[in-house]
Amino acid sequence: NVRYAYNTRPNIAFGVSGRASYNWTLVSGDGLPATTNTSSITVTPTTTSVYRVTNTIVSTGCQNSTTVTVTVNTTTTWTGTTSTDWFVPTNWTNCVPSEFVDAIVPNGVTNMPTINSATAAATKNLSVGTTGTGTAVVLTLNGASTVLNIKGNLTTTATTSVDAANATTVNFSGSTAQTIGAGKFGILVLSGSGATAKQLGGAVNVGGSLNLSAGMLNTNGNVLTMLTQNSTIVGADANHYVITNGSTGRLAISAIGAAGRSTAVTFPIGTSTYTPAMLTNAGTNDRFSVTVGDGISLQGNGTSTTTHVVAKTWDVTEGTAGGSNVTLGLQWNASNEAPGFDRTNATIMHYENGAWNGQCYTCYSAATGSDPYMLTRSNITTFSPSAILWPATSASAVAVRRM
């Protein structure tokens, strides 16, 4: 019997000897190679597997057979017995995790795990703080060269479960749908062939950058926050953006204002289509959050209007009320326009005091661009829902919810 800790792709060779013909078969499991009539084989099991070899003596025709069991451990649990070093095998029950091994980091351990190495760490599914009792565990990432590749889901209980320095990288590189649990990340990368299926499983804070070059990130009703003035979003476009839901699923960006991000800041958001917002704040630095959802309620009563509008509602909030002076730009696609909408005579409106209000009764203008299109509105100092609506004139309007 062979016991194998599945911390790399297994390639295990074994065999028999003597003047005979050989035939290897799979009793259970997987990993049997295509060629099975040799005295030795190399197997690649992904689960505990049993193989049988039958050898036939050429001269007599007599046969003998035996089995080989390969035990594959697909889960390992952090104990911290030796130190805080992620890469020390004696800190784990079975092995140092890899892209093939689920890792469990329970509460109540004396030595909490730290990844600080030029060697990339890896895991399949990673659970931090969801089991065990006692002191809440924290997974820490330090060092400019530190990388953690996660092929499965990250499950956590709080934003404090993962504490990654701004220069460290956590890469969600799975080929299937992945969930990103709550935590504080440095450089957050979406990659792998399943990059379009990443979603948040809790509030996520990013201190370094969010890389959307390979896919989209669904907020799934949670808040994604860019923590500092230097936190950036890269790779965003019409096929790679943050998916929001018009309600609790939001993108927040910090330090927007005259003393921080003083130029226009793009919130690369959308639902089934890309409908970003651009925000410039000439006032006090603040953290703004934006979400966009489908449809517009003309009277704020939940009944959607289906003509003379762009069928989207943007919701902008400021972290600290007061002190803002915002110019807001909203982008939409021709496919988002409802029947009767006239993009040559439109305006941004916001919902307050029980009604959609425009900047003024004559503040209508033609949208810029050529699919996508954009309108802007300046001197915004209070916030509630906004949209591009049909006002009580023959003009059309873009509505934005400001709160």
mmCIF file of C-alpha atoms in Angstrom:
data_model
loop_
_atom_site.group_PDB
_atom_site.id
_atom_site.type_symbol
_atom_site.label_atom_id
_atom_site.label_comp_id
_atom_site.label_asym_id
_atom_site.label_seq_id
_atom_site.Cartn_x
_atom_site.Cartn_y
_atom_site.Cartn_z
ATOM 1 C CA ASN A 1 0.000 0.000 0.000
ATOM 2 C CA VAL A 2 1.127 3.520 -0.796
ATOM 3 C CA ARG A 3 -0.067 6.502 1.240
ATOM 4 C CA TYR A 4 0.174 9.706 -0.731
ATOM 5 C CA ALA A 5 -0.349 13.291 0.435
ATOM 6 C CA TYR A 6 -1.871 15.024 -2.554
ATOM 7 C CA ASN A 7 0.247 18.183 -2.463
ATOM 8 C CA THR A 8 1.379 17.943 -6.085
ATOM 9 C CA ARG A 9 -0.035 16.210 -9.120
ATOM 10 C CA PRO A 10 0.693 12.563 -8.219
ATOM 11 C CA ASN A 11 2.884 10.512 -10.495
ATOM 12 C CA ILE A 12 3.532 7.261 -8.671
ATOM 13 C CA ALA A 13 5.481 4.441 -10.303
ATOM 14 C CA PHE A 14 5.436 0.828 -9.137
ATOM 15 C CA GLY A 15 5.771 -2.585 -10.741
ATOM 16 C CA VAL A 16 6.666 -6.264 -10.590
ATOM 17 C CA SER A 17 9.493 -8.250 -12.147
ATOM 18 C CA GLY A 18 10.007 -11.674 -13.758
ATOM 19 C CA ARG A 19 9.510 -13.442 -17.088
ATOM 20 C CA ALA A 20 5.810 -12.942 -17.533
ATOM 21 C CA SER A 21 3.164 -10.910 -19.302
ATOM 22 C CA TYR A 22 1.420 -8.245 -17.265
ATOM 23 C CA ASN A 23 -2.009 -6.676 -17.109
ATOM 24 C CA TRP A 24 -2.930 -3.779 -14.795
ATOM 25 C CA THR A 25 -6.599 -3.009 -14.039
ATOM 26 C CA LEU A 26 -8.417 -0.409 -11.980
ATOM 27 C CA VAL A 27 -10.339 -1.825 -9.029
ATOM 28 C CA SER A 28 -11.586 1.534 -7.753
ATOM 29 C CA GLY A 29 -10.679 5.200 -8.031
ATOM 30 C CA ASP A 30 -8.900 6.692 -11.059
ATOM 31 C CA GLY A 31 -5.507 7.454 -12.541
ATOM 32 C CA LEU A 32 -4.784 4.261 -14.484
ATOM 33 C CA PRO A 33 -2.618 5.028 -17.558
ATOM 34 C CA ALA A 34 -3.585 4.076 -21.098
ATOM 35 C CA THR A 35 -0.809 1.492 -21.398
ATOM 36 C CA THR A 36 -1.392 -1.336 -18.924
ATOM 37 C CA ASN A 37 0.572 -4.319 -20.298
ATOM 38 C CA THR A 38 3.981 -3.396 -18.903
ATOM 39 C CA SER A 39 5.710 -4.621 -15.791
ATOM 40 C CA SER A 40 5.536 -1.167 -14.224
ATOM 41 C CA ILE A 41 3.110 1.735 -14.577
ATOM 42 C CA THR A 42 2.832 5.345 -13.448
ATOM 43 C CA VAL A 43 -0.535 6.293 -11.998
ATOM 44 C CA THR A 44 -2.044 9.749 -11.431
ATOM 45 C CA PRO A 45 -4.867 9.348 -8.916
ATOM 46 C CA THR A 46 -6.997 12.231 -7.690
ATOM 47 C CA THR A 47 -8.665 10.099 -5.024
ATOM 48 C CA THR A 48 -7.760 6.973 -3.072
ATOM 49 C CA SER A 49 -7.430 4.236 -5.708
ATOM 50 C CA VAL A 50 -6.817 0.484 -5.906
ATOM 51 C CA TYR A 51 -4.943 -1.155 -8.792
ATOM 52 C CA ARG A 52 -4.578 -4.878 -9.557
ATOM 53 C CA VAL A 53 -1.757 -6.440 -11.547
ATOM 54 C CA THR A 54 -2.047 -9.933 -12.970
ATOM 55 C CA ASN A 55 1.148 -11.581 -14.202
ATOM 56 C CA THR A 56 1.119 -14.688 -16.376
ATOM 57 C CA ILE A 57 4.233 -16.923 -16.540
ATOM 58 C CA VAL A 58 5.030 -17.312 -20.187
ATOM 59 C CA SER A 59 6.314 -20.901 -20.037
ATOM 60 C CA THR A 60 3.559 -22.418 -17.879
ATOM 61 C CA GLY A 61 0.572 -20.084 -18.181
ATOM 62 C CA CYS A 62 0.318 -19.860 -14.399
ATOM 63 C CA GLN A 63 -1.118 -16.586 -13.093
ATOM 64 C CA ASN A 64 -0.689 -14.548 -9.934
ATOM 65 C CA SER A 65 -2.284 -11.254 -8.999
ATOM 66 C CA THR A 66 -1.917 -8.650 -6.301
ATOM 67 C CA THR A 67 -3.348 -5.196 -5.557
ATOM 68 C CA VAL A 68 -1.800 -1.844 -4.749
ATOM 69 C CA THR A 69 -3.707 0.821 -2.813
ATOM 70 C CA VAL A 70 -2.762 4.471 -3.178
ATOM 71 C CA THR A 71 -4.294 6.642 -0.452
ATOM 72 C CA VAL A 72 -4.681 10.284 -1.480
ATOM 73 C CA ASN A 73 -5.249 12.888 1.218
ATOM 74 C CA THR A 74 -7.235 15.792 -0.276
ATOM 75 C CA THR A 75 -7.672 17.855 2.918
ATOM 76 C CA THR A 76 -5.160 19.195 5.382
ATOM 77 C CA THR A 77 -5.752 21.202 8.581
ATOM 78 C CA TRP A 78 -3.528 23.852 10.127
ATOM 79 C CA THR A 79 -2.251 23.038 13.611
ATOM 80 C CA GLY A 80 0.611 25.513 13.941
ATOM 81 C CA THR A 81 2.466 22.908 15.998
ATOM 82 C CA THR A 82 5.916 24.096 14.960
ATOM 83 C CA SER A 83 5.644 27.757 13.926
ATOM 84 C CA THR A 84 3.597 30.313 11.983
ATOM 85 C CA ASP A 85 5.220 29.363 8.647
ATOM 86 C CA TRP A 86 2.674 28.176 6.063
ATOM 87 C CA PHE A 87 5.301 26.072 4.284
ATOM 88 C CA VAL A 88 6.424 23.926 7.253
ATOM 89 C CA PRO A 89 4.841 20.441 6.843
ATOM 90 C CA THR A 90 4.644 19.800 10.593
ATOM 91 C CA ASN A 91 2.263 22.761 10.907
ATOM 92 C CA TRP A 92 -0.347 20.717 8.994
ATOM 93 C CA THR A 93 -2.112 17.450 9.703
ATOM 94 C CA ASN A 94 -1.329 15.907 6.315
ATOM 95 C CA CYS A 95 0.788 18.127 4.101
ATOM 96 C CA VAL A 96 1.390 21.697 3.008
ATOM 97 C CA PRO A 97 -1.651 22.477 0.830
ATOM 98 C CA SER A 98 -1.521 22.816 -2.927
ATOM 99 C CA GLU A 99 -3.975 23.483 -5.744
ATOM 100 C CA PHE A 100 -5.226 19.901 -5.300
ATOM 101 C CA VAL A 101 -5.650 20.012 -1.500
ATOM 102 C CA ASP A 102 -8.327 21.769 0.568
ATOM 103 C CA ALA A 103 -6.894 23.720 3.503
ATOM 104 C CA ILE A 104 -8.707 24.331 6.796
ATOM 105 C CA VAL A 105 -7.419 26.978 9.200
ATOM 106 C CA PRO A 106 -9.438 26.719 12.440
ATOM 107 C CA ASN A 107 -9.891 29.154 15.303
ATOM 108 C CA GLY A 108 -8.109 28.610 18.591
ATOM 109 C CA VAL A 109 -4.589 27.876 17.305
ATOM 110 C CA THR A 110 -1.600 29.359 19.143
ATOM 111 C CA ASN A 111 0.480 29.981 16.025
ATOM 112 C CA MET A 112 -1.561 31.679 13.334
ATOM 113 C CA PRO A 113 -0.437 31.050 9.739
ATOM 114 C CA THR A 114 1.700 33.542 7.838
ATOM 115 C CA ILE A 115 2.690 33.433 4.172
ATOM 116 C CA ASN A 116 5.867 35.394 3.488
ATOM 117 C CA SER A 117 7.902 33.797 0.735
ATOM 118 C CA ALA A 118 9.108 34.185 -2.835
ATOM 119 C CA THR A 119 7.664 30.698 -3.367
ATOM 120 C CA ALA A 120 4.003 30.887 -4.305
ATOM 121 C CA ALA A 121 1.592 29.233 -1.890
ATOM 122 C CA ALA A 122 -1.415 27.384 -3.284
ATOM 123 C CA THR A 123 -4.600 25.706 -2.149
ATOM 124 C CA LYS A 124 -7.810 24.332 -3.575
ATOM 125 C CA ASN A 125 -10.646 25.350 -1.223
ATOM 126 C CA LEU A 126 -9.510 27.455 1.734
ATOM 127 C CA SER A 127 -11.511 27.841 4.948
ATOM 128 C CA VAL A 128 -10.337 30.391 7.522
ATOM 129 C CA GLY A 129 -11.987 30.667 10.921
ATOM 130 C CA THR A 130 -15.115 28.678 10.111
ATOM 131 C CA THR A 131 -14.296 25.842 12.514
ATOM 132 C CA GLY A 132 -12.840 25.562 16.008
ATOM 133 C CA THR A 133 -13.349 27.657 19.118
ATOM 134 C CA GLY A 134 -11.276 30.224 20.937
ATOM 135 C CA THR A 135 -9.347 33.155 19.475
ATOM 136 C CA ALA A 136 -10.421 34.050 15.955
ATOM 137 C CA VAL A 137 -7.702 33.002 13.545
ATOM 138 C CA VAL A 138 -6.124 35.397 11.037
ATOM 139 C CA LEU A 139 -4.290 34.380 7.868
ATOM 140 C CA THR A 140 -1.550 36.948 7.259
ATOM 141 C CA LEU A 141 0.295 37.658 4.002
ATOM 142 C CA ASN A 142 3.475 39.739 4.066
ATOM 143 C CA GLY A 143 6.270 40.490 1.630
ATOM 144 C CA ALA A 144 6.277 42.099 -1.814
ATOM 145 C CA SER A 145 6.853 38.749 -3.559
ATOM 146 C CA THR A 146 4.204 36.782 -1.689
ATOM 147 C CA VAL A 147 1.546 35.062 -3.815
ATOM 148 C CA LEU A 148 -1.335 32.802 -2.786
ATOM 149 C CA ASN A 149 -3.094 30.950 -5.623
ATOM 150 C CA ILE A 150 -6.586 29.717 -4.772
ATOM 151 C CA LYS A 151 -8.186 27.214 -7.166
ATOM 152 C CA GLY A 152 -11.451 26.777 -5.257
ATOM 153 C CA ASN A 153 -13.502 28.861 -2.828
ATOM 154 C CA LEU A 154 -12.323 31.049 0.037
ATOM 155 C CA THR A 155 -14.683 30.806 3.016
ATOM 156 C CA THR A 156 -14.232 33.195 5.951
ATOM 157 C CA THR A 157 -16.283 34.751 8.735
ATOM 158 C CA ALA A 158 -15.112 38.404 8.732
ATOM 159 C CA THR A 159 -12.954 40.941 6.912
ATOM 160 C CA THR A 160 -10.346 40.320 9.626
ATOM 161 C CA SER A 161 -10.003 36.626 8.660
ATOM 162 C CA VAL A 162 -7.500 37.488 5.927
ATOM 163 C CA ASP A 163 -4.972 40.291 6.410
ATOM 164 C CA ALA A 164 -2.853 40.734 3.287
ATOM 165 C CA ALA A 165 -0.294 43.524 2.951
ATOM 166 C CA ASN A 166 -0.937 45.832 0.014
ATOM 167 C CA ALA A 167 1.975 44.463 -2.050
ATOM 168 C CA THR A 168 0.982 40.794 -1.697
ATOM 169 C CA THR A 169 -1.098 38.947 -4.289
ATOM 170 C CA VAL A 170 -4.065 36.611 -3.919
ATOM 171 C CA ASN A 171 -4.955 35.041 -7.250
ATOM 172 C CA PHE A 172 -8.291 33.289 -7.764
ATOM 173 C CA SER A 173 -7.270 31.055 -10.639
ATOM 174 C CA GLY A 174 -9.913 28.329 -10.755
ATOM 175 C CA SER A 175 -11.561 27.022 -13.900
ATOM 176 C CA THR A 176 -14.996 26.826 -12.236
ATOM 177 C CA ALA A 177 -17.144 29.270 -10.262
ATOM 178 C CA GLN A 178 -15.304 30.691 -7.246
ATOM 179 C CA THR A 179 -16.420 32.547 -4.125
ATOM 180 C CA ILE A 180 -14.154 35.163 -2.527
ATOM 181 C CA GLY A 181 -14.863 35.334 1.191
ATOM 182 C CA ALA A 182 -14.622 38.444 3.334
ATOM 183 C CA GLY A 183 -11.128 39.743 3.948
ATOM 184 C CA LYS A 184 -8.551 42.444 3.376
ATOM 185 C CA PHE A 185 -6.457 41.857 0.253
ATOM 186 C CA GLY A 186 -3.475 43.567 -1.324
ATOM 187 C CA ILE A 187 -3.462 42.752 -5.035
ATOM 188 C CA LEU A 188 -6.594 40.777 -5.906
ATOM 189 C CA VAL A 189 -6.375 38.976 -9.253
ATOM 190 C CA LEU A 190 -9.103 37.122 -11.150
ATOM 191 C CA SER A 191 -7.717 34.584 -13.602
ATOM 192 C CA GLY A 192 -8.331 31.066 -14.868
ATOM 193 C CA SER A 193 -10.874 29.977 -17.435
ATOM 194 C CA GLY A 194 -13.648 30.467 -14.881
ATOM 195 C CA ALA A 195 -12.775 34.113 -14.267
ATOM 196 C CA THR A 196 -16.226 35.299 -15.344
ATOM 197 C CA ALA A 197 -17.763 33.338 -12.469
ATOM 198 C CA LYS A 198 -16.064 34.951 -9.452
ATOM 199 C CA GLN A 199 -18.345 36.356 -6.744
ATOM 200 C CA LEU A 200 -17.991 37.898 -3.309
ATOM 201 C CA GLY A 201 -18.998 35.872 -0.275
ATOM 202 C CA GLY A 202 -18.722 38.844 2.094
ATOM 203 C CA ALA A 203 -17.334 42.369 2.370
ATOM 204 C CA VAL A 204 -13.976 42.592 0.588
ATOM 205 C CA ASN A 205 -11.389 45.361 1.072
ATOM 206 C CA VAL A 206 -8.562 45.907 -1.419
ATOM 207 C CA GLY A 207 -5.518 47.925 -0.389
ATOM 208 C CA GLY A 208 -3.455 47.450 -3.545
ATOM 209 C CA SER A 209 -5.231 46.738 -6.816
ATOM 210 C CA LEU A 210 -8.070 44.736 -8.328
ATOM 211 C CA ASN A 211 -7.165 43.084 -11.622
ATOM 212 C CA LEU A 212 -10.212 42.426 -13.810
ATOM 213 C CA SER A 213 -8.262 41.660 -16.987
ATOM 214 C CA ALA A 214 -9.483 38.066 -17.153
ATOM 215 C CA GLY A 215 -13.104 38.332 -16.049
ATOM 216 C CA MET A 216 -15.872 39.905 -13.998
ATOM 217 C CA LEU A 217 -16.533 40.105 -10.269
ATOM 218 C CA ASN A 218 -20.087 39.826 -8.973
ATOM 219 C CA THR A 219 -20.588 41.683 -5.684
ATOM 220 C CA ASN A 220 -23.392 39.231 -4.850
ATOM 221 C CA GLY A 221 -25.040 41.747 -2.526
ATOM 222 C CA ASN A 222 -21.777 42.695 -0.772
ATOM 223 C CA VAL A 223 -19.569 45.798 -0.731
ATOM 224 C CA LEU A 224 -16.213 45.844 -2.520
ATOM 225 C CA THR A 225 -14.046 48.672 -1.151
ATOM 226 C CA MET A 226 -10.871 50.158 -2.598
ATOM 227 C CA LEU A 227 -9.284 51.180 0.686
ATOM 228 C CA THR A 228 -6.694 53.876 -0.045
ATOM 229 C CA GLN A 229 -5.962 56.730 -2.410
ATOM 230 C CA ASN A 230 -3.495 54.447 -4.211
ATOM 231 C CA SER A 231 -5.867 51.484 -4.578
ATOM 232 C CA THR A 232 -6.543 50.916 -8.270
ATOM 233 C CA ILE A 233 -8.744 48.864 -10.586
ATOM 234 C CA VAL A 234 -7.014 47.601 -13.732
ATOM 235 C CA GLY A 235 -8.243 45.778 -16.804
ATOM 236 C CA ALA A 236 -11.838 47.020 -16.656
ATOM 237 C CA ASP A 237 -13.833 47.317 -19.879
ATOM 238 C CA ALA A 238 -17.179 46.293 -21.367
ATOM 239 C CA ASN A 239 -16.345 42.615 -20.824
ATOM 240 C CA HIS A 240 -14.546 42.900 -17.484
ATOM 241 C CA TYR A 241 -16.271 44.830 -14.706
ATOM 242 C CA VAL A 242 -17.872 44.719 -11.250
ATOM 243 C CA ILE A 243 -21.434 43.409 -11.289
ATOM 244 C CA THR A 244 -23.792 45.190 -8.876
ATOM 245 C CA ASN A 245 -27.483 44.771 -8.084
ATOM 246 C CA GLY A 246 -28.745 48.333 -7.558
ATOM 247 C CA SER A 247 -28.997 47.796 -3.805
ATOM 248 C CA THR A 248 -26.518 46.322 -1.302
ATOM 249 C CA GLY A 249 -24.034 45.115 -3.906
ATOM 250 C CA ARG A 250 -21.758 48.134 -4.313
ATOM 251 C CA LEU A 251 -18.309 49.335 -5.342
ATOM 252 C CA ALA A 252 -16.721 51.872 -2.974
ATOM 253 C CA ILE A 253 -13.625 53.930 -3.814
ATOM 254 C CA SER A 254 -11.754 55.954 -1.179
ATOM 255 C CA ALA A 255 -10.084 59.374 -1.109
ATOM 256 C CA ILE A 256 -12.013 61.055 -3.916
ATOM 257 C CA GLY A 257 -11.665 64.822 -3.598
ATOM 258 C CA ALA A 258 -9.512 67.881 -4.087
ATOM 259 C CA ALA A 259 -6.806 66.585 -1.721
ATOM 260 C CA GLY A 260 -6.884 63.012 -3.028
ATOM 261 C CA ARG A 261 -8.168 61.642 -6.324
ATOM 262 C CA SER A 262 -8.826 65.053 -7.817
ATOM 263 C CA THR A 263 -9.582 63.955 -11.392
ATOM 264 C CA ALA A 264 -12.476 61.863 -12.688
ATOM 265 C CA VAL A 265 -12.698 58.407 -11.087
ATOM 266 C CA THR A 266 -14.351 55.581 -13.008
ATOM 267 C CA PHE A 267 -16.580 53.102 -11.185
ATOM 268 C CA PRO A 268 -16.479 50.140 -13.627
ATOM 269 C CA ILE A 269 -19.875 48.664 -12.793
ATOM 270 C CA GLY A 270 -22.806 47.114 -14.588
ATOM 271 C CA THR A 271 -25.415 44.372 -14.518
ATOM 272 C CA SER A 272 -25.772 42.306 -17.687
ATOM 273 C CA THR A 273 -24.234 45.239 -19.593
ATOM 274 C CA TYR A 274 -21.453 47.669 -18.723
ATOM 275 C CA THR A 275 -22.879 50.964 -17.396
ATOM 276 C CA PRO A 276 -20.117 52.709 -15.434
ATOM 277 C CA ALA A 277 -20.248 55.964 -13.502
ATOM 278 C CA MET A 278 -17.542 58.658 -13.557
ATOM 279 C CA LEU A 279 -17.231 60.886 -10.512
ATOM 280 C CA THR A 280 -15.167 64.012 -9.884
ATOM 281 C CA ASN A 281 -15.292 65.654 -6.452
ATOM 282 C CA ALA A 282 -14.043 69.222 -6.096
ATOM 283 C CA GLY A 283 -14.912 69.142 -2.425
ATOM 284 C CA THR A 284 -13.661 67.353 0.690
ATOM 285 C CA ASN A 285 -12.003 63.961 0.290
ATOM 286 C CA ASP A 286 -14.526 61.194 0.813
ATOM 287 C CA ARG A 287 -15.261 57.550 0.095
ATOM 288 C CA PHE A 288 -18.027 57.197 -2.467
ATOM 289 C CA SER A 289 -19.911 54.006 -3.267
ATOM 290 C CA VAL A 290 -21.938 53.360 -6.389
ATOM 291 C CA THR A 291 -24.299 50.632 -7.543
ATOM 292 C CA VAL A 292 -26.416 50.287 -10.664
ATOM 293 C CA GLY A 293 -29.544 48.226 -11.132
ATOM 294 C CA ASP A 294 -32.003 47.451 -13.889
ATOM 295 C CA GLY A 295 -35.162 49.508 -14.370
ATOM 296 C CA ILE A 296 -36.563 52.802 -13.050
ATOM 297 C CA SER A 297 -39.508 53.427 -10.753
ATOM 298 C CA LEU A 298 -41.017 56.638 -12.090
ATOM 299 C CA GLN A 299 -42.837 57.568 -8.897
ATOM 300 C CA GLY A 300 -40.551 55.754 -6.473
ATOM 301 C CA ASN A 301 -43.331 53.278 -5.732
ATOM 302 C CA GLY A 302 -41.801 50.176 -7.263
ATOM 303 C CA THR A 303 -43.748 50.421 -10.529
ATOM 304 C CA SER A 304 -41.238 50.548 -13.353
ATOM 305 C CA THR A 305 -41.553 52.934 -16.255
ATOM 306 C CA THR A 306 -40.860 51.394 -19.631
ATOM 307 C CA THR A 307 -40.730 54.366 -22.023
ATOM 308 C CA HIS A 308 -38.631 57.519 -22.551
ATOM 309 C CA VAL A 309 -35.870 56.378 -20.201
ATOM 310 C CA VAL A 310 -32.564 54.603 -19.983
ATOM 311 C CA ALA A 311 -33.695 51.536 -18.033
ATOM 312 C CA LYS A 312 -31.042 51.807 -15.327
ATOM 313 C CA THR A 313 -30.876 53.417 -11.879
ATOM 314 C CA TRP A 314 -27.562 54.421 -10.342
ATOM 315 C CA ASP A 315 -27.261 54.899 -6.582
ATOM 316 C CA VAL A 316 -24.399 57.058 -5.291
ATOM 317 C CA THR A 317 -23.576 57.539 -1.606
ATOM 318 C CA GLU A 318 -20.876 59.520 0.187
ATOM 319 C CA GLY A 319 -19.114 58.158 3.261
ATOM 320 C CA THR A 320 -19.439 61.359 5.292
ATOM 321 C CA ALA A 321 -22.387 63.622 4.564
ATOM 322 C CA GLY A 322 -21.551 67.149 3.468
ATOM 323 C CA GLY A 323 -18.557 68.844 1.901
ATOM 324 C CA SER A 324 -18.858 67.243 -1.546
ATOM 325 C CA ASN A 325 -19.169 69.034 -4.876
ATOM 326 C CA VAL A 326 -19.520 66.342 -7.500
ATOM 327 C CA THR A 327 -19.628 66.169 -11.249
ATOM 328 C CA LEU A 328 -21.235 62.874 -12.188
ATOM 329 C CA GLY A 329 -21.088 61.165 -15.551
ATOM 330 C CA LEU A 330 -23.242 58.163 -16.453
ATOM 331 C CA GLN A 331 -22.617 55.817 -19.371
ATOM 332 C CA TRP A 332 -25.133 53.528 -21.056
ATOM 333 C CA ASN A 333 -25.614 51.489 -24.222
ATOM 334 C CA ALA A 334 -28.206 51.761 -26.961
ATOM 335 C CA SER A 335 -29.586 48.415 -25.797
ATOM 336 C CA ASN A 336 -30.409 50.011 -22.420
ATOM 337 C CA GLU A 337 -32.694 52.655 -23.961
ATOM 338 C CA ALA A 338 -36.433 52.175 -23.614
ATOM 339 C CA PRO A 339 -38.834 53.082 -26.468
ATOM 340 C CA GLY A 340 -39.290 56.818 -26.918
ATOM 341 C CA PHE A 341 -35.973 57.803 -25.340
ATOM 342 C CA ASP A 342 -34.335 60.732 -27.153
ATOM 343 C CA ARG A 343 -30.605 60.845 -26.442
ATOM 344 C CA THR A 344 -30.331 64.234 -28.197
ATOM 345 C CA ASN A 345 -32.456 65.910 -25.512
ATOM 346 C CA ALA A 346 -31.861 64.229 -22.150
ATOM 347 C CA THR A 347 -30.736 64.971 -18.605
ATOM 348 C CA ILE A 348 -29.631 63.296 -15.380
ATOM 349 C CA MET A 349 -32.236 63.425 -12.621
ATOM 350 C CA HIS A 350 -32.248 62.289 -9.012
ATOM 351 C CA TYR A 351 -34.987 61.079 -6.730
ATOM 352 C CA GLU A 352 -35.621 63.207 -3.639
ATOM 353 C CA ASN A 353 -38.629 64.324 -1.629
ATOM 354 C CA GLY A 354 -40.821 61.777 -3.363
ATOM 355 C CA ALA A 355 -40.109 62.826 -6.955
ATOM 356 C CA TRP A 356 -37.501 62.783 -9.717
ATOM 357 C CA ASN A 357 -35.914 66.221 -9.950
ATOM 358 C CA GLY A 358 -33.783 67.652 -12.750
ATOM 359 C CA GLN A 359 -31.002 70.193 -12.458
ATOM 360 C CA CYS A 360 -33.343 72.742 -14.020
ATOM 361 C CA TYR A 361 -36.318 72.738 -16.373
ATOM 362 C CA THR A 362 -34.187 73.610 -19.398
ATOM 363 C CA CYS A 363 -31.059 71.606 -18.574
ATOM 364 C CA TYR A 364 -31.387 69.085 -21.367
ATOM 365 C CA SER A 365 -28.606 68.293 -23.772
ATOM 366 C CA ALA A 366 -27.429 65.733 -26.283
ATOM 367 C CA ALA A 367 -25.507 62.713 -25.005
ATOM 368 C CA THR A 368 -21.895 62.385 -26.051
ATOM 369 C CA GLY A 369 -20.350 59.299 -27.601
ATOM 370 C CA SER A 370 -21.539 56.743 -30.093
ATOM 371 C CA ASP A 371 -22.830 53.634 -28.299
ATOM 372 C CA PRO A 372 -21.899 53.773 -25.494
ATOM 373 C CA TYR A 373 -23.298 57.210 -24.649
ATOM 374 C CA MET A 374 -22.766 59.550 -21.694
ATOM 375 C CA LEU A 375 -24.375 62.469 -19.894
ATOM 376 C CA THR A 376 -22.903 64.521 -17.028
ATOM 377 C CA ARG A 377 -24.322 66.695 -14.279
ATOM 378 C CA SER A 378 -22.334 69.094 -12.076
ATOM 379 C CA ASN A 379 -22.615 70.776 -8.668
ATOM 380 C CA ILE A 380 -24.101 67.786 -6.886
ATOM 381 C CA THR A 381 -23.863 68.279 -3.126
ATOM 382 C CA THR A 382 -26.478 65.868 -1.773
ATOM 383 C CA PHE A 383 -27.053 62.249 -2.716
ATOM 384 C CA SER A 384 -30.088 60.081 -3.521
ATOM 385 C CA PRO A 385 -31.134 57.734 -6.379
ATOM 386 C CA SER A 386 -30.378 58.988 -9.915
ATOM 387 C CA ALA A 387 -31.406 57.918 -13.394
ATOM 388 C CA ILE A 388 -31.974 58.987 -17.000
ATOM 389 C CA LEU A 389 -35.742 59.551 -17.029
ATOM 390 C CA TRP A 390 -38.609 61.008 -18.998
ATOM 391 C CA PRO A 391 -39.515 64.289 -17.252
ATOM 392 C CA ALA A 392 -42.819 66.130 -17.547
ATOM 393 C CA THR A 393 -41.741 67.585 -20.913
ATOM 394 C CA SER A 394 -41.075 66.033 -24.284
ATOM 395 C CA ALA A 395 -37.416 65.608 -23.361
ATOM 396 C CA SER A 396 -35.859 62.420 -22.026
ATOM 397 C CA ALA A 397 -33.732 62.068 -18.907
ATOM 398 C CA VAL A 398 -31.050 59.874 -17.393
ATOM 399 C CA ALA A 399 -31.844 59.087 -13.762
ATOM 400 C CA VAL A 400 -29.298 58.619 -10.985
ATOM 401 C CA ARG A 401 -30.200 57.757 -7.448
ATOM 402 C CA ARG A 402 -28.262 59.854 -4.966
ATOM 403 C CA MET A 403 -28.423 59.206 -1.233
#
